[in-house]
Coordinates of C-alpha atoms and ligand atoms in Angstrom, one line a residue:
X1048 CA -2.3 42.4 0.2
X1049 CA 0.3 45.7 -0.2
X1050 CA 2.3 44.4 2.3
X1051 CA 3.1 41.0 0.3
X1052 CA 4.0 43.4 -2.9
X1053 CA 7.8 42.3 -3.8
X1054 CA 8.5 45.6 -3.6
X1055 CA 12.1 47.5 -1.8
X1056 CA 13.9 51.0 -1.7
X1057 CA 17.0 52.1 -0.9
X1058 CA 15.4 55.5 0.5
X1059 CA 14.6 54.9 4.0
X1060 CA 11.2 57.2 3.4
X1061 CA 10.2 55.3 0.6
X1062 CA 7.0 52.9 0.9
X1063 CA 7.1 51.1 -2.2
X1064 CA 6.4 48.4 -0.4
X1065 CA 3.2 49.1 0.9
X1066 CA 2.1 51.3 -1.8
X1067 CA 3.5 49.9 -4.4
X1068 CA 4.2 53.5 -5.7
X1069 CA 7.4 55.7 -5.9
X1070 CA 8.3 58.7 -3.1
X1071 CA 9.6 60.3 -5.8
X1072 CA 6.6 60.1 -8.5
X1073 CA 8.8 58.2 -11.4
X1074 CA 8.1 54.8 -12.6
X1075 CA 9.6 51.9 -10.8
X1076 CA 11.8 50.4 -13.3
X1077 CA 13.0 54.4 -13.9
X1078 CA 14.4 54.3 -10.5
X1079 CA 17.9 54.1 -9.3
X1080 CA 16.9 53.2 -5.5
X1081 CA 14.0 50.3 -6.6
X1082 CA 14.7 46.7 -5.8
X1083 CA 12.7 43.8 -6.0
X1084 CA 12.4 42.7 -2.1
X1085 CA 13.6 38.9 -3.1
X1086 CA 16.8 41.0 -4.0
X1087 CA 17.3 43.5 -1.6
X1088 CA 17.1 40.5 1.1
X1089 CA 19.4 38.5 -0.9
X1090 CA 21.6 41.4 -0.6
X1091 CA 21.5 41.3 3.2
X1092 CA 21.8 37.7 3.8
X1093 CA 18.1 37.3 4.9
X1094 CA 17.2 35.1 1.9
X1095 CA 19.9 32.7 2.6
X1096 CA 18.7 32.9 6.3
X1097 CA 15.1 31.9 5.4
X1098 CA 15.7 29.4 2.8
X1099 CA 18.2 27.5 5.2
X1100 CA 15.2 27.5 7.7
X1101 CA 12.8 25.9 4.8
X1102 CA 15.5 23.5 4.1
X1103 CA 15.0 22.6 7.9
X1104 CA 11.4 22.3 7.7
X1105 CA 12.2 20.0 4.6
X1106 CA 14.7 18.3 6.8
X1107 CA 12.2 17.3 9.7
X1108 CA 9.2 16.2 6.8
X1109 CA 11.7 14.0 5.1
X1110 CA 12.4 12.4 8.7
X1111 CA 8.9 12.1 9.4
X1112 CA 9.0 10.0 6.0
X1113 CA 11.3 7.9 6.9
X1114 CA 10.7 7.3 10.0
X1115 CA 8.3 3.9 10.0
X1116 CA 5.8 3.2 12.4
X1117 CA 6.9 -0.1 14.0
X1118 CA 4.5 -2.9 15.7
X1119 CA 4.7 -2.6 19.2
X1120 CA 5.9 -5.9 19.5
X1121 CA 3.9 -7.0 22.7
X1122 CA 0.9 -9.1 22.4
X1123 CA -2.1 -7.5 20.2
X1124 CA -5.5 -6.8 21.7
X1125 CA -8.6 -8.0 20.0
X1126 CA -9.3 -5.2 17.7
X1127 CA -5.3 -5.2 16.3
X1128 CA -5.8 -8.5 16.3
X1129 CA -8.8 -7.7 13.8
X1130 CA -6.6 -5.7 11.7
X1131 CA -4.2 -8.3 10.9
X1132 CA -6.8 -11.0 10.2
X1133 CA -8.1 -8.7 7.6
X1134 CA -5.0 -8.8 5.6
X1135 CA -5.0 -12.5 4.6
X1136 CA -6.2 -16.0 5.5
X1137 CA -6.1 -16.1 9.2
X1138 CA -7.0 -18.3 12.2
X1139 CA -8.4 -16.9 15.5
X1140 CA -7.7 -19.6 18.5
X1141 CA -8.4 -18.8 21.9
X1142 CA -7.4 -20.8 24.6
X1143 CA -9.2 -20.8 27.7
X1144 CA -8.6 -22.5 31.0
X1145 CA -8.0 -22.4 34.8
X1146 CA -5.4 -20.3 36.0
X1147 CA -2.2 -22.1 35.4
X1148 CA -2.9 -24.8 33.7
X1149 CA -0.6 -23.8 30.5
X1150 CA -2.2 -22.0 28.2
X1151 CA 0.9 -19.5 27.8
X1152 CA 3.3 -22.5 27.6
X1153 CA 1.0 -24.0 24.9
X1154 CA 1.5 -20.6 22.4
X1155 CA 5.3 -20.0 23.5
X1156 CA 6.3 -23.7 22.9
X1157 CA 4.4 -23.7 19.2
X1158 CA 6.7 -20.8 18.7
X1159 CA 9.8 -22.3 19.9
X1160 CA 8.5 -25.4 17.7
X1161 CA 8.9 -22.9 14.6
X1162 CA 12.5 -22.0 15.7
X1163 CA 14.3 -24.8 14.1
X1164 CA 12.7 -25.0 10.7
X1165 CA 9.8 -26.5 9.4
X1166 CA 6.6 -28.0 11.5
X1167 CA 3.5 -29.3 10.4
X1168 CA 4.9 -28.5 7.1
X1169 CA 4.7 -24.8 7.7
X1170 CA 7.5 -22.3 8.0
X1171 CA 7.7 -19.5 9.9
X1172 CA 6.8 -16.6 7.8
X1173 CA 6.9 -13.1 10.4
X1174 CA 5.2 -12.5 13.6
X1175 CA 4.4 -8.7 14.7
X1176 CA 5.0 -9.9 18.7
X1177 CA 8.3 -11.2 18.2
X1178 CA 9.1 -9.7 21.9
X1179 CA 5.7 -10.6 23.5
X1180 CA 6.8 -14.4 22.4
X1181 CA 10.2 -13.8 23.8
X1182 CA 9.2 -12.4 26.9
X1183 CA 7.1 -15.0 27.5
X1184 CA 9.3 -18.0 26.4
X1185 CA 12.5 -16.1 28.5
X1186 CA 11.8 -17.8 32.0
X1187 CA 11.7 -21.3 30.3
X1188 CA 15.0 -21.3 28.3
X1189 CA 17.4 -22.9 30.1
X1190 CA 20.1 -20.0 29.5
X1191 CA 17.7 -17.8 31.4
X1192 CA 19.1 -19.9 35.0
X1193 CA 16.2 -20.9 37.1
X1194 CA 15.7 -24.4 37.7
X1195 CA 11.9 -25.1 37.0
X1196 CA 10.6 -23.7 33.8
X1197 CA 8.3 -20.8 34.2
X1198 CA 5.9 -18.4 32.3
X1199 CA 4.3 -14.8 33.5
X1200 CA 1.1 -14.8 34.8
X1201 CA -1.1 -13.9 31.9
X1202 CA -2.4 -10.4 33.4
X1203 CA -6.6 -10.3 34.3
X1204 CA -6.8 -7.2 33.2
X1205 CA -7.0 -7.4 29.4
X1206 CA -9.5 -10.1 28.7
X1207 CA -8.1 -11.3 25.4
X1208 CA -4.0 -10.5 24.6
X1209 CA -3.3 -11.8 21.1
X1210 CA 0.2 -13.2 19.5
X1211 CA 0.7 -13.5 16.1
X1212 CA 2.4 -15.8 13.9
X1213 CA 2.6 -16.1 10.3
X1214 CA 3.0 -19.0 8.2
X1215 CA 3.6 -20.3 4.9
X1216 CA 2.1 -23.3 4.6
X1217 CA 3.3 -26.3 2.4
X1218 CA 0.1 -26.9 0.3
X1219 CA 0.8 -26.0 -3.6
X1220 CA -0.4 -22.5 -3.3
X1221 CA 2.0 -22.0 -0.7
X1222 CA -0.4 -19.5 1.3
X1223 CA 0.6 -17.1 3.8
X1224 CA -1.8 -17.4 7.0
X1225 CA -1.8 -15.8 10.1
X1226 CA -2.2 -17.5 13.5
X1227 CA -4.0 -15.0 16.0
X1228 CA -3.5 -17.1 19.4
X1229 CA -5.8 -15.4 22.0
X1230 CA -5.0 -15.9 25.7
X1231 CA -7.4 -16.1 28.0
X1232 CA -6.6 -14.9 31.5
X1233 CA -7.4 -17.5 33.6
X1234 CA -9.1 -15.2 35.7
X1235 CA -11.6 -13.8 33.2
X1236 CA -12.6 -17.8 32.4
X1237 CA -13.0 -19.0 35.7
X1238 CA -15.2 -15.9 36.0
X1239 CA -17.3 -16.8 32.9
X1240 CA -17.7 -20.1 34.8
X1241 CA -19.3 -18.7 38.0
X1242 CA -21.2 -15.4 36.7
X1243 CA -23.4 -15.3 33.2
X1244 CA -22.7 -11.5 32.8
X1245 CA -19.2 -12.3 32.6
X1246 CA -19.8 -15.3 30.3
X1247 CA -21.6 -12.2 28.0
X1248 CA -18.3 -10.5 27.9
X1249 CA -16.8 -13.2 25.8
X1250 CA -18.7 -12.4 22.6
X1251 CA -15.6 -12.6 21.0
X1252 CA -15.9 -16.2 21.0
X1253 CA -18.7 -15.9 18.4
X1254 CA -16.5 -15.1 16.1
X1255 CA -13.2 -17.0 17.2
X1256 CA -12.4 -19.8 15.0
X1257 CA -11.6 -22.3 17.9
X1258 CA -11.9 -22.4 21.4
X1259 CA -9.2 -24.4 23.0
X1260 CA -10.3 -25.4 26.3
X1261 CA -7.0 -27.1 28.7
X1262 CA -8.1 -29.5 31.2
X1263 CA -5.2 -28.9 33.8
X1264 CA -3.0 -32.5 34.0
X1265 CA -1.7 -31.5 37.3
X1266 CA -5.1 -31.5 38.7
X1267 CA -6.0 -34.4 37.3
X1268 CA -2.8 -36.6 38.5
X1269 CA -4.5 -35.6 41.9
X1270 CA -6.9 -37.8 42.9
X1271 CA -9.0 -34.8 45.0
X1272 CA -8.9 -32.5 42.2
X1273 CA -9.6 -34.9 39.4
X1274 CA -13.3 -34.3 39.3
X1275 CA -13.3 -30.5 39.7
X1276 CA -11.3 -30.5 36.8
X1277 CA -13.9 -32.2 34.5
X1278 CA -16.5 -30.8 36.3
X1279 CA -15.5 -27.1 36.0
X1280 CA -14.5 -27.5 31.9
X1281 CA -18.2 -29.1 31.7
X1282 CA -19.5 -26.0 33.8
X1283 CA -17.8 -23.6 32.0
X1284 CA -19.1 -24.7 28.3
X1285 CA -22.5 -25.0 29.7
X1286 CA -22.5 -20.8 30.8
X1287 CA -20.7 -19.9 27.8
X1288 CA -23.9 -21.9 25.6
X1289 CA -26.6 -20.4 28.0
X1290 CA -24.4 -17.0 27.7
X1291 CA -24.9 -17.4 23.4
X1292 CA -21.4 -16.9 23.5
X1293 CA -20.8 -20.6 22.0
X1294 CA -23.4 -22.1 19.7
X1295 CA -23.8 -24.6 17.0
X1296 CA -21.7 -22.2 14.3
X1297 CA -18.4 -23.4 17.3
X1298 CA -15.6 -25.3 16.9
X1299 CA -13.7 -26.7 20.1
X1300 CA -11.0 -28.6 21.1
X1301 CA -11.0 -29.5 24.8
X1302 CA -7.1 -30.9 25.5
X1303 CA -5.7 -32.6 28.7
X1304 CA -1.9 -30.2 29.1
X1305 CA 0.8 -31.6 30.9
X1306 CA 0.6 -35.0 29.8
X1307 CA 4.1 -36.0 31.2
X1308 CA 2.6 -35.6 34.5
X1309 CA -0.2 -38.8 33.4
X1310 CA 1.5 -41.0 31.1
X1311 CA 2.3 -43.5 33.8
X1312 CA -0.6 -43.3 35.6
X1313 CA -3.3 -45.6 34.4
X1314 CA -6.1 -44.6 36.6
X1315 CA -5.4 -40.7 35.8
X1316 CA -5.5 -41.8 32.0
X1317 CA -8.6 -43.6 32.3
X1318 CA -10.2 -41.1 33.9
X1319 CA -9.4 -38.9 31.5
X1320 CA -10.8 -41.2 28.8
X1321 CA -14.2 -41.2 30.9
X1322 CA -14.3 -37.3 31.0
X1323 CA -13.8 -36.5 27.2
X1324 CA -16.7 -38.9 27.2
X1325 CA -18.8 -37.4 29.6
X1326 CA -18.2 -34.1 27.5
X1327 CA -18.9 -35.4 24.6
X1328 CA -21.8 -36.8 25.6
X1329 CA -22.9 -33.5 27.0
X1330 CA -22.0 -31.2 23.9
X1331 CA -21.5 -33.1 21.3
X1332 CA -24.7 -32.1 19.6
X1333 CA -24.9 -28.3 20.8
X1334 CA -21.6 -27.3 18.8
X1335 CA -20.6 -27.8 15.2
X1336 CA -17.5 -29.6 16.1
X1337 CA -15.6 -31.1 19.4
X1338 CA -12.3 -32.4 19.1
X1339 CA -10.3 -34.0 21.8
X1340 CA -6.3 -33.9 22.6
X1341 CA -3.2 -34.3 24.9
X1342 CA -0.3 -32.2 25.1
X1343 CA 2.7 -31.5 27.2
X1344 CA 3.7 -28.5 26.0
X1345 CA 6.8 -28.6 28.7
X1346 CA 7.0 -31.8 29.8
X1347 CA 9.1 -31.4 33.1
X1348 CA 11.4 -34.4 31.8
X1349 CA 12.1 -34.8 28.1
X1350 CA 11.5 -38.5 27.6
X1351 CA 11.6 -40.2 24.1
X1352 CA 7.3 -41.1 24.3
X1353 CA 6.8 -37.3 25.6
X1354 CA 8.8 -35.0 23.6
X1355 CA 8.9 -31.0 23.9
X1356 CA 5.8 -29.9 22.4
X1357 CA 4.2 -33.5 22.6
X1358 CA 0.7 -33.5 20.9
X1359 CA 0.9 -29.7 19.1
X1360 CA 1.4 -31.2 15.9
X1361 CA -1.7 -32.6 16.0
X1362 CA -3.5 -29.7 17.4
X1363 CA -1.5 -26.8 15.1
X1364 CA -2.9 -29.3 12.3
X1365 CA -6.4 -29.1 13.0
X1366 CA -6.5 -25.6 13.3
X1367 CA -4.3 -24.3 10.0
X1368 CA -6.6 -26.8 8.0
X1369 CA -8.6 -25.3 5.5
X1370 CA -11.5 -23.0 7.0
X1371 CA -15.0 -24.3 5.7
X1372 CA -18.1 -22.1 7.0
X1373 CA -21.0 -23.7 7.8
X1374 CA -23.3 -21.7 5.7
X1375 CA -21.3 -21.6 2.4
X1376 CA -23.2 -23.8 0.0
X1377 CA -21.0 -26.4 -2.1
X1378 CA -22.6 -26.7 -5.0
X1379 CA -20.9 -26.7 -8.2
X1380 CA -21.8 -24.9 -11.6
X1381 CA -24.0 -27.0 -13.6
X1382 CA -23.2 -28.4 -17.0
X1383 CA -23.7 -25.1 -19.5
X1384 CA -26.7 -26.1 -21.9
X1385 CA -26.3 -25.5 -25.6
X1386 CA -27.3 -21.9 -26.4
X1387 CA -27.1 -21.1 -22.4
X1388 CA -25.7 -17.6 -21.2
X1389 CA -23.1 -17.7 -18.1
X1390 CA -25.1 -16.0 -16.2
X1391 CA -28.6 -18.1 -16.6
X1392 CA -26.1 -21.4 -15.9
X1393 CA -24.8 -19.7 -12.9
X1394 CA -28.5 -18.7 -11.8
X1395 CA -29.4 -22.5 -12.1
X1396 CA -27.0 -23.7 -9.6
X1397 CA -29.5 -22.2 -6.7
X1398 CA -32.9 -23.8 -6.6
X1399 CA -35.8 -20.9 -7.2
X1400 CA -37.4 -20.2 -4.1
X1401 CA -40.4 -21.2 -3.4
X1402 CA -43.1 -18.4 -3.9
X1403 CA -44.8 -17.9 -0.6
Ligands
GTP393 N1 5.0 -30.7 33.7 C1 4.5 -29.8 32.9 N2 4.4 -28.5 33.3 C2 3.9 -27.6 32.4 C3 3.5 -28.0 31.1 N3 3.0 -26.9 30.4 C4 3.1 -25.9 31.3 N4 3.6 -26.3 32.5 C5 3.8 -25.5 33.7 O1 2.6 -25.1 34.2 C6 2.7 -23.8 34.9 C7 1.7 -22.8 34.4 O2 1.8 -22.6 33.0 P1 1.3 -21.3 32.2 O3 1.5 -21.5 30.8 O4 1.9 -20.1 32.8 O5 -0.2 -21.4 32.6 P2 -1.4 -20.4 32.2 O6 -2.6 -21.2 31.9 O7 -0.9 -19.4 31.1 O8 -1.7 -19.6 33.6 P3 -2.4 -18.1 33.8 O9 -1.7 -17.1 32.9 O10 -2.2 -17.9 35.2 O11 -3.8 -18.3 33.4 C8 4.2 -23.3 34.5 O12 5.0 -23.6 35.7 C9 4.6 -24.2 33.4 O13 6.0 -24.5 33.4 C10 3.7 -29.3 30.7 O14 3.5 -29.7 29.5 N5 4.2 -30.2 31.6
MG394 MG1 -0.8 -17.4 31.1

């Protein structure tokens, strides 16, 4: 276009720099009042003007370069959640269970347990909710000044909120892994219990790792609310199987928390003995594995039998081993034959299928 020519005139009635043509009829390099625009503006201080406002613009991209998108910090939601499980070897554990019965104290004391070094031989290796741990651990520390330990009420509104933890664990290979610990309002899983549209909305289960069902030791040191207790794990598992939301591809651990609350109580034990029983009796053959535990995440008092964390080592353990899906088939190569390709050995380690 004219008006980009690079064209300028002294002459006030000159437009060279539309035209591109002299007012006077002489060629441009023949005349005394012709200037290239880039130096007439020069001349005026409007180049310096414009180039200081491109080194501005240059200013605010380099920021925007520097500048790194942080985590938020808090817990993740499930599809976050999905994004750091695709980065590595991860583990997705939910934990489910009646309204305080100490799901949250479970995930904050297994990162407290990674404070002081190693544990389960694994180190802590990163963790994008650093704050959502803290917040959540903050009411329990001592330094924080109430008297009985406490956690937030895990919110009903988001059915799944997600902390992450990374490890490195010990084995030669010294793998990174991440631990996605799901927790399950307590809310959303007595609703799952009662209503099998809401046992639908946990689909996410499918394709959980584990399912960590707590049994609440409170209720069970009480002899009214001892049965409900059972009953309403053994309710719960049954909608989630009708539901299809649990199946024979799932793995679950069902745990007794609060511990310290039972250890001297032999009638409470026992009857806790009887109920993993009755539960295994009842499921043992709809899932692909059932596992059974006690923990006191908390204890109330610290005793040398029931330490902090009692029974997470055990639990952690199961969950970071080694993920085997039940559809891979182990079967090794076959020995090569003489003049075999690769290939045609490889081919021989799956049976032909039978022609229909
Ligand atoms: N005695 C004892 N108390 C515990 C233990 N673990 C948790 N608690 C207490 O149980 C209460 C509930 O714990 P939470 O972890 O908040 O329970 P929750 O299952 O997350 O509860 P919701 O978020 O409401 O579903 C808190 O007061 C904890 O301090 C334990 O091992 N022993
Ligand atoms: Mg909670």
């Amino acid at each position: 276009m004219t008006s980009e020519l690079p064209h300028s005139c002294g002459q006030e009635q000159c437009n060279v720099r539309e035209t591109g043509s002299c007012l006077e009829g002489i060629a441009l390099e023949d005349c005394p009042h012709y200037q290239l625009a880039s130096e007439a503006e020069e001349a005026d201080g409007r180049g310096i003007e414009d180039n200081e406002g491109a080194a501005e613009a240059n200013e605010i991209d380099l920021t925007g370069t520097l500048v790194r998108e942080l985590p938020h910090g808090d817990a993740l939601t499930l599809t976050e959640a999905g994004v750091v499980s695709g980065a590595g070897p991860s583990r997705l554990i939910v934990l489910a269970g009646d309204r305080d019965c100490g799901k949250t104290t479970l995930i904050t004391s297994l990162y407290e347990s990674f404070l002081t070094g190693e544990f389960c031989d694994s180190r802590f290796a990163g963790s994008m909710t650093l704050p959502g741990f803290e917040q959540r651990a903050f009411l329990a520390r001592l330094d924080s000044g109430v008297e009985i330990a406490d956690t937030p009420r895990t919110s009903a509104a988001a059915s799944l909120l997600v902390l992450h933890l990374c490890l490195v664990t010990a084995d030669p290979d010294s793998r990174r892994l991440h631990m996605l610990l799901g927790d399950l309002s307590g809310e959303r899983y007595r609703l799952s219990r009662e209503s099998q549209a809401d046992a639908r909305e946990l689909r996410f289960l499918r394709y959980t790792d584990r399912l960590c069902l707590l049994i609440d030791g409170e209720k069970i040191a009480s002899p009214r609310e001892r049965i409900g207790a059972i009953d309403e794990a053994q309710g719960t598992l049954r909608s989630l199987l009708e539901a299809g939301v649990l199946g024979d591809k799932s793995r679950i651990d069902v745990v007794c928390s609060k511990w310290d609350l039972l250890q001297d109580d032999d009638r409470a034990a026992e009857f806790v003995e009887g109920g993993f029983a009755d539960v295994r009796e009842a499921f043992e053959n709809e899932v692909l594995e059932l596992h059974f535990g006690r923990i006191a995440a908390r204890p109330a008092q610290v005793t040398k039998d029931i330490p902090h964390g009692f029974g997470l080592d055990a639990l952690l353990r199961r969950w970071i081993s080694p993920k085997v899906s039940p559809d891979r088939i182990e079967s090794p190569l076959p020995p090569a034959r003489d003049t075999e390709r690769e290939c045609g050995r490889f081919a021989r380690r799956y049976p032909v299928k039978e022609p229909k």
